[in-house]
C-alpha positions as MATLAB code, in Angstrom:
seq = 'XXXXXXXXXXXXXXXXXXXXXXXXXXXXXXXXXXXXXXXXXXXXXXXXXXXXXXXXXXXXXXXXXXXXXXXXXXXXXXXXXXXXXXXXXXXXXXXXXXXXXXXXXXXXXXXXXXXXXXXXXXXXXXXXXXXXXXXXXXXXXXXXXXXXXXXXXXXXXXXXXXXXXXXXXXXXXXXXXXXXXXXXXXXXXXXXXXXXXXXXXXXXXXXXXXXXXXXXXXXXXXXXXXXXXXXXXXXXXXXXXXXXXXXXXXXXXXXXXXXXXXXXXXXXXXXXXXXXXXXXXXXXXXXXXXXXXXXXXXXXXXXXXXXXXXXXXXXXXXXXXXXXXXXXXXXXXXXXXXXXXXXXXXXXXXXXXXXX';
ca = [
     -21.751   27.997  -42.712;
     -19.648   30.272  -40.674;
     -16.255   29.878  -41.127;
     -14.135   28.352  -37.958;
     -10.870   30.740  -38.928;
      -9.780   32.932  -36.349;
     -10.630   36.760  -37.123;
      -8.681   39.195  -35.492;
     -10.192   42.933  -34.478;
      -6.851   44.170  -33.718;
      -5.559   47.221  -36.232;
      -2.362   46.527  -37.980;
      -0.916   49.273  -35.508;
      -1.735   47.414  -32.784;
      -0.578   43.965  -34.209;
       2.398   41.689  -32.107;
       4.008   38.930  -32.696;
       2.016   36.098  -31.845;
      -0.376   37.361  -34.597;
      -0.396   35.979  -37.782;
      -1.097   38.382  -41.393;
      -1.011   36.416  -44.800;
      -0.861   40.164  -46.058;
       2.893   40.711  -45.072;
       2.968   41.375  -41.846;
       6.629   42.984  -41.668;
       6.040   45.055  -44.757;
       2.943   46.965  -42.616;
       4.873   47.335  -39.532;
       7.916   48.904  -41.319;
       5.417   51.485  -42.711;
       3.813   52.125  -39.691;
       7.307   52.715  -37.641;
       8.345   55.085  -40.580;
       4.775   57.039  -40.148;
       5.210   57.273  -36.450;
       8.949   58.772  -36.496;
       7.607   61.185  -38.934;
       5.136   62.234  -36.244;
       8.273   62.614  -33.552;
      10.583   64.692  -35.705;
       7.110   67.503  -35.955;
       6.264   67.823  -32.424;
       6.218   64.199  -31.087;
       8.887   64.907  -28.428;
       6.267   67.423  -26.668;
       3.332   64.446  -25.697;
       6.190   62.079  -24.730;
       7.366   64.694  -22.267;
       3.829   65.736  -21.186;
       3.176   61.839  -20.897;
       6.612   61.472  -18.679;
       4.917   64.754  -16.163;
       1.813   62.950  -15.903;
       3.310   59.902  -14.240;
       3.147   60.079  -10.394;
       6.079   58.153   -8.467;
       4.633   57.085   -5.147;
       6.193   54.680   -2.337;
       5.931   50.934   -2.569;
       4.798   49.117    0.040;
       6.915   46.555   -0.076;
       6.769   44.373    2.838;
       3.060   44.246    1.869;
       3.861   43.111   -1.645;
       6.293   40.550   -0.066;
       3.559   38.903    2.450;
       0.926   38.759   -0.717;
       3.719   36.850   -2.646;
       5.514   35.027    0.323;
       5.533   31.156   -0.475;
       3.948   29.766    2.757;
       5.496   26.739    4.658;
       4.352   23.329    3.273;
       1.669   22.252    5.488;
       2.984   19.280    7.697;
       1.632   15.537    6.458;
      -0.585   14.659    9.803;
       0.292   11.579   10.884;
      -2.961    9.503   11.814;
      -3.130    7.250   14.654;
      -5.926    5.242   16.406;
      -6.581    7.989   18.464;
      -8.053    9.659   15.513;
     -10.606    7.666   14.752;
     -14.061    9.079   15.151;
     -14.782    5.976   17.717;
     -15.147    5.516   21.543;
     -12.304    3.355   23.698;
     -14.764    0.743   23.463;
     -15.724    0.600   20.028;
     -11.506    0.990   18.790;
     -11.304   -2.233   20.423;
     -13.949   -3.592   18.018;
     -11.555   -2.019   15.286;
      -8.640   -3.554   16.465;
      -9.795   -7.179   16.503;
     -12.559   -6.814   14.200;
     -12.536   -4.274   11.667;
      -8.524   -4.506   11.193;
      -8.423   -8.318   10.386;
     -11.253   -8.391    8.021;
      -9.498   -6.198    5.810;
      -6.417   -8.109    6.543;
      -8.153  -11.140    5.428;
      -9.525   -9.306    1.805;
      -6.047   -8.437    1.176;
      -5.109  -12.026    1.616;
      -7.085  -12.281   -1.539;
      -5.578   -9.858   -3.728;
      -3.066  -11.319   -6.613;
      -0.708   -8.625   -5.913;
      -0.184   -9.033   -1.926;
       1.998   -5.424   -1.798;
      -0.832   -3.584   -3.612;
      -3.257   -3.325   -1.239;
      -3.147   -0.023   -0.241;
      -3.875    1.036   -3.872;
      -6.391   -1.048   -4.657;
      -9.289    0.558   -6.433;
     -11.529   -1.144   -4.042;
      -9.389   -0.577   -0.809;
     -11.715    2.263    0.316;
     -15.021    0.499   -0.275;
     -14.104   -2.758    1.458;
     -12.508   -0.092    4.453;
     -16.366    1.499    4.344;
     -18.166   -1.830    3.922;
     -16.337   -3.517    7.290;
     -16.819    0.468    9.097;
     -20.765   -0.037    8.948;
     -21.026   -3.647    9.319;
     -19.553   -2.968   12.983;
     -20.222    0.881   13.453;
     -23.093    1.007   11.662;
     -25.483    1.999   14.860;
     -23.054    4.925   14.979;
     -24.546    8.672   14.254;
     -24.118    8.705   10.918;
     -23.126   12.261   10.887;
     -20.234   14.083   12.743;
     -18.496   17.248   12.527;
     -14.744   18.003   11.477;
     -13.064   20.623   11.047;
     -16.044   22.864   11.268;
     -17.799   21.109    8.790;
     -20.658   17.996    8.766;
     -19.497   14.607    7.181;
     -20.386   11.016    6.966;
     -18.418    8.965    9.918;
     -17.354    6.809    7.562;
     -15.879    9.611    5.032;
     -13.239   10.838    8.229;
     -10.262   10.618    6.802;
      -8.457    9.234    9.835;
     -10.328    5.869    9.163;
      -8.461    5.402    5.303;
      -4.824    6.397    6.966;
      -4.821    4.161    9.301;
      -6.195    1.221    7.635;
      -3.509    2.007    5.477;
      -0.713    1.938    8.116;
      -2.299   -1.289    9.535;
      -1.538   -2.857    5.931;
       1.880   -2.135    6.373;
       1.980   -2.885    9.811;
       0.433   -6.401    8.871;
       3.050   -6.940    6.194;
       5.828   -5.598    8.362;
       5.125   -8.569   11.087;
       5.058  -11.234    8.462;
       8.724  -10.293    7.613;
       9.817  -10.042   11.200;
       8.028  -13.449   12.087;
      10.218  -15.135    9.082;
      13.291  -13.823   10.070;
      12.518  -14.719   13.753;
      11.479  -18.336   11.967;
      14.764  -18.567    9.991;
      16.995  -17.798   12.889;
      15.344  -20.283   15.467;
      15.120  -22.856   12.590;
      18.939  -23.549   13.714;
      17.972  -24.956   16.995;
      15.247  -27.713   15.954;
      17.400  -30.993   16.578;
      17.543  -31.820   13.139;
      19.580  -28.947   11.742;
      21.584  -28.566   14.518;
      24.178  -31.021   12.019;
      24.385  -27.180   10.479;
      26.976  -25.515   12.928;
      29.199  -24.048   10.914;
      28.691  -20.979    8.629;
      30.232  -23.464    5.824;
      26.759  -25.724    6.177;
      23.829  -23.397    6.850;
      25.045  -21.293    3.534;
      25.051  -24.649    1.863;
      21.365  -25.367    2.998;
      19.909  -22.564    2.270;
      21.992  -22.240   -1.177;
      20.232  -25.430   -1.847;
      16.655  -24.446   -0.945;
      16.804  -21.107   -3.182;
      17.469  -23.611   -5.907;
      14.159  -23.807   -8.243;
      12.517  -22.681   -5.060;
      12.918  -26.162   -2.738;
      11.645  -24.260   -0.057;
       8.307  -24.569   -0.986;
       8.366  -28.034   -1.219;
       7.694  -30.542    1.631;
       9.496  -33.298    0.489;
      11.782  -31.615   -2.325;
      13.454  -34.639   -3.651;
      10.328  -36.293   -4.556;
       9.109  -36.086   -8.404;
       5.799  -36.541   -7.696;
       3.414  -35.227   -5.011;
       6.128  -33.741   -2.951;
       3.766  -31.023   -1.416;
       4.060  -27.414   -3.104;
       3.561  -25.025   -0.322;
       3.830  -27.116    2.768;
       7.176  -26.117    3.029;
       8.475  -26.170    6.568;
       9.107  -22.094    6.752;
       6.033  -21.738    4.467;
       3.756  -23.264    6.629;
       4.996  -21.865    9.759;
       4.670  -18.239    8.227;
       1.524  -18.700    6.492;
      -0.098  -20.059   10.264;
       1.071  -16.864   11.691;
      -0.901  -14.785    8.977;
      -3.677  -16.810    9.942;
      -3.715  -16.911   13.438;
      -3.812  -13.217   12.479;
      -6.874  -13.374   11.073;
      -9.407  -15.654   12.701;
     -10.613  -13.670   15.236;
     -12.811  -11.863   12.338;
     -13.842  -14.835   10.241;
     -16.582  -16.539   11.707;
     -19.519  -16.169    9.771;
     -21.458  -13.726   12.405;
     -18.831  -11.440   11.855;
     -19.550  -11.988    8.130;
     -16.924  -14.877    6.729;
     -14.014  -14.836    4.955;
     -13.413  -13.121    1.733;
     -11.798  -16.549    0.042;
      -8.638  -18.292   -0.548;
      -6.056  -16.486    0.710;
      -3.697  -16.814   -2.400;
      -2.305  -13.272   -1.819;
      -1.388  -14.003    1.538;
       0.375  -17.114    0.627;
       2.149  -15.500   -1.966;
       3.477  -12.424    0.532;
       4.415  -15.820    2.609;
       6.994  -17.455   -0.061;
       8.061  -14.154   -0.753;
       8.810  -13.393    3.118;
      10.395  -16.913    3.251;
      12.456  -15.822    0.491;
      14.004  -12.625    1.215;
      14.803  -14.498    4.839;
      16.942  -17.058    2.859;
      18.302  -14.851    0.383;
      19.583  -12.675    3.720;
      20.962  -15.837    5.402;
      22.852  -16.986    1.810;
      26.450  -15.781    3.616;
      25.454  -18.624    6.496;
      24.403  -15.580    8.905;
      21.926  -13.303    9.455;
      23.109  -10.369    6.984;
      20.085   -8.084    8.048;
      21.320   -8.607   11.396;
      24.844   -8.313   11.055;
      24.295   -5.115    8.912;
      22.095   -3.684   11.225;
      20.236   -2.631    8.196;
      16.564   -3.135    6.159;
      16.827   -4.871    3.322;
      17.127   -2.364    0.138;
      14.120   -4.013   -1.526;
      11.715   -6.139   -1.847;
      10.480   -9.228   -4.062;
       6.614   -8.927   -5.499;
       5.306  -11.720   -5.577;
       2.252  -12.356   -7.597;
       1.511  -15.870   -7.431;
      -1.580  -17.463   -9.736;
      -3.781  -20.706   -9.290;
      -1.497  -22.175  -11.902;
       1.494  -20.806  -10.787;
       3.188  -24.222   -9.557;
       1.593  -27.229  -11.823;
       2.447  -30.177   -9.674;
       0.141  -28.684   -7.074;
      -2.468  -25.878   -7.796;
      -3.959  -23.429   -5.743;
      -7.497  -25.819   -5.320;
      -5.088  -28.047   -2.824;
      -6.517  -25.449    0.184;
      -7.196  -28.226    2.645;
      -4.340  -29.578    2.674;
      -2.559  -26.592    3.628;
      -4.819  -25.410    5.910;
      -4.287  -29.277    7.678;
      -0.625  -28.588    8.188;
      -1.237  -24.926    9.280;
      -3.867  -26.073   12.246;
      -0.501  -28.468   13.319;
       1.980  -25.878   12.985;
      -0.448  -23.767   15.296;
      -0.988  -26.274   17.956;
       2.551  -26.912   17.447;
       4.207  -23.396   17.697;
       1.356  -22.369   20.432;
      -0.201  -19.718   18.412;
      -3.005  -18.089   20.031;
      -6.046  -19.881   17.575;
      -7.770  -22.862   19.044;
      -8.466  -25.023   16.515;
     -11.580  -26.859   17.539;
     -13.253  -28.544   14.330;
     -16.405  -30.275   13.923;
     -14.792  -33.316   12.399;
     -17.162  -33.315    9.019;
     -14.392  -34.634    6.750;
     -11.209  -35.174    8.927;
      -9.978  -31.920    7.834;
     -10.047  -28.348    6.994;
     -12.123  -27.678    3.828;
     -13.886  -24.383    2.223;
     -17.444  -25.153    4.600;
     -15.745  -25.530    8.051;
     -12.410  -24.116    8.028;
     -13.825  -21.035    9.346;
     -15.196  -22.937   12.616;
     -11.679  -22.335   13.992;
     -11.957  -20.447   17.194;
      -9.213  -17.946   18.116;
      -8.850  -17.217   22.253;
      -8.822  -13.866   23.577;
      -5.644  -13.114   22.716;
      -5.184  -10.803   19.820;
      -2.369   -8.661   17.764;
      -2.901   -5.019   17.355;
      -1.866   -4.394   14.026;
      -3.502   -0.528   13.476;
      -1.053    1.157   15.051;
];
């Protein structure tokens, strides 16, 4: 069996010191230094000086030897836009109000709401939606002097991207704009003083009232039809409806994710207005971070996640309410919004770009 030790061809004369000799390695090279100043004192001196004559000094190039080791520039991050995509004008609008929301919409699904974007199946649900509405597309294109799939340009990834924070970007600037007008509804116009709208909001913070419809109740007091909750969470979907009718292939489920990026938008707005005032505003400043929220079926247990339609009831009223842009026609099947006809809601023309 051949032996897995290292063996070394190199002469004790030649030996350095990253190699290894159980003989006694200093004990040879002292002997061979003492042989080879021997050689010097009888005639060494001669080949050192013939060895000195037969070096040849010649002229550097150096500015070539500074252009082959120049560091070059970092190359600039390209920043994609929808005027990147491989599509026509007519087919970006299909993108827009189409492609955009769907994705939206599987995001809604996702436990962690502000993990979207790195989601190992972010690109596959990006390629899935690109060919169930660009599919008739030539598959192939050229880029950069090269042949690749359509749906492999990597404009298409970026931008989804930057719609995901685009999409999440709205939902906090529609629950600050929410917060702020929520001062002007007749019945919290009793809070005109900076003294009383700290005190409010002090008191929904506490063990998370907000979420609550009727907070002082014990029992059956609504989890998640929370007036700011609701009103958020209808903006989200009035977001998303033009893209979930089942010809344009359904919805990808409960949209727990986007419920939880709701109480978390609805938080940080109350946490910003604890002083009685808008602090973002006043400060003229973002907010220096954000809270994750990462909400479960059982996260609240007086009223679990499988309560759907009754959220989705107060959302269609906040909608008609607030004049959103969804119509929400129902076929009456059970008086309500439930899993089999919630997606019968028909948004109007009217869209938000969110990919840009």
């Amino acid at each position: 069996m051949q032996s897995n030790a290292l063996v070394s061809n190199t002469s004790v004369d030649e030996a350095t010191d990253s190699q290894f000799d159980q003989g006694g390695v200093l004990e040879k090279e002292e002997a061979h230094e003492a042989t080879m100043a021997a050689r010097a004192a009888k005639g060494g001196c001669k080949s050192e000086i013939k060895r000195e004559r037969d070096v040849v000094l010649q002229p550097a190039a150096v500015a070539d030897i500074d252009k082959e080791h120049e560091k070059k520039p970092a190359k600039m991050r390209t920043q994609w836009t929808n005027k990147d995509l491989p599509l026509s004008s007519h087919h970006l609008h299909v993108w827009q109000q189409k492609v955009v929301p769907r994705i939206i919409d599987w995001s809604a699904t996702l436990a962690d709401p502000f993990g979207s974007n790195n989601h190992l199946n972010f690109k596959d649900v990006i390629a899935q939606e690109w060919i169930r509405f660009f599919g008739n597309l030539q598959e192939s294109m050229q880029y950069e002097g090269q042949s690749i799939k359509r749906v492999d340009h990597p404009a298409i990834y970026r931008v989804a991207m930057s719609a995901m924070r685009t999409y999440r970007s709205e939902i906090r600037k529609y629950t600050m704009a929410c917060m702020d007008n929520l001062w002007l509804q007749e019945d919290m116009k009793q809070y005109d003083t900076v003294e009383h709208p700290c005190d409010w909001v002090q008191d929904m913070l506490t063990s998370f009232r907000f979420l609550y419809e009727f907070p002082d109740k014990m029992e059956n007091c609504g989890a998640f039809h929370g007036q700011l909750i609701i009103e958020v969470f209808a903006f989200h979907i009035n977001m998303v409806f033009t893209a979930m009718s089942q010809q344009n292939g359904g919805n990808y489920g409960d949209p727990a994710g986007a419920m939880a990026l709701t109480c978390a938008a609805v938080r940080r707005a109350l946490t910003l207005w604890k002083l009685g005032f808008n602090s973002l505003q006043a400060a003229s400043m973002s907010s220096n971070g954000r809270q994750g929220a990462k909400n479960t079926p059982d996260s609240f247990k007086d009223d679990p996640w499988d309560k759907w339609d009754n959220i989705f009831a107060h959302t269609e009223i906040t909608i008609k309410k607030k004049g959103l842009t969804m119509a929400a026609q129902l076929e009456q099947a059970t008086g309500g919004i439930n899993s089999d006809n919630r997606t019968k809601l028909l948004p109007s023309a009217d869209d938000i770009d969110l990919s840009d």
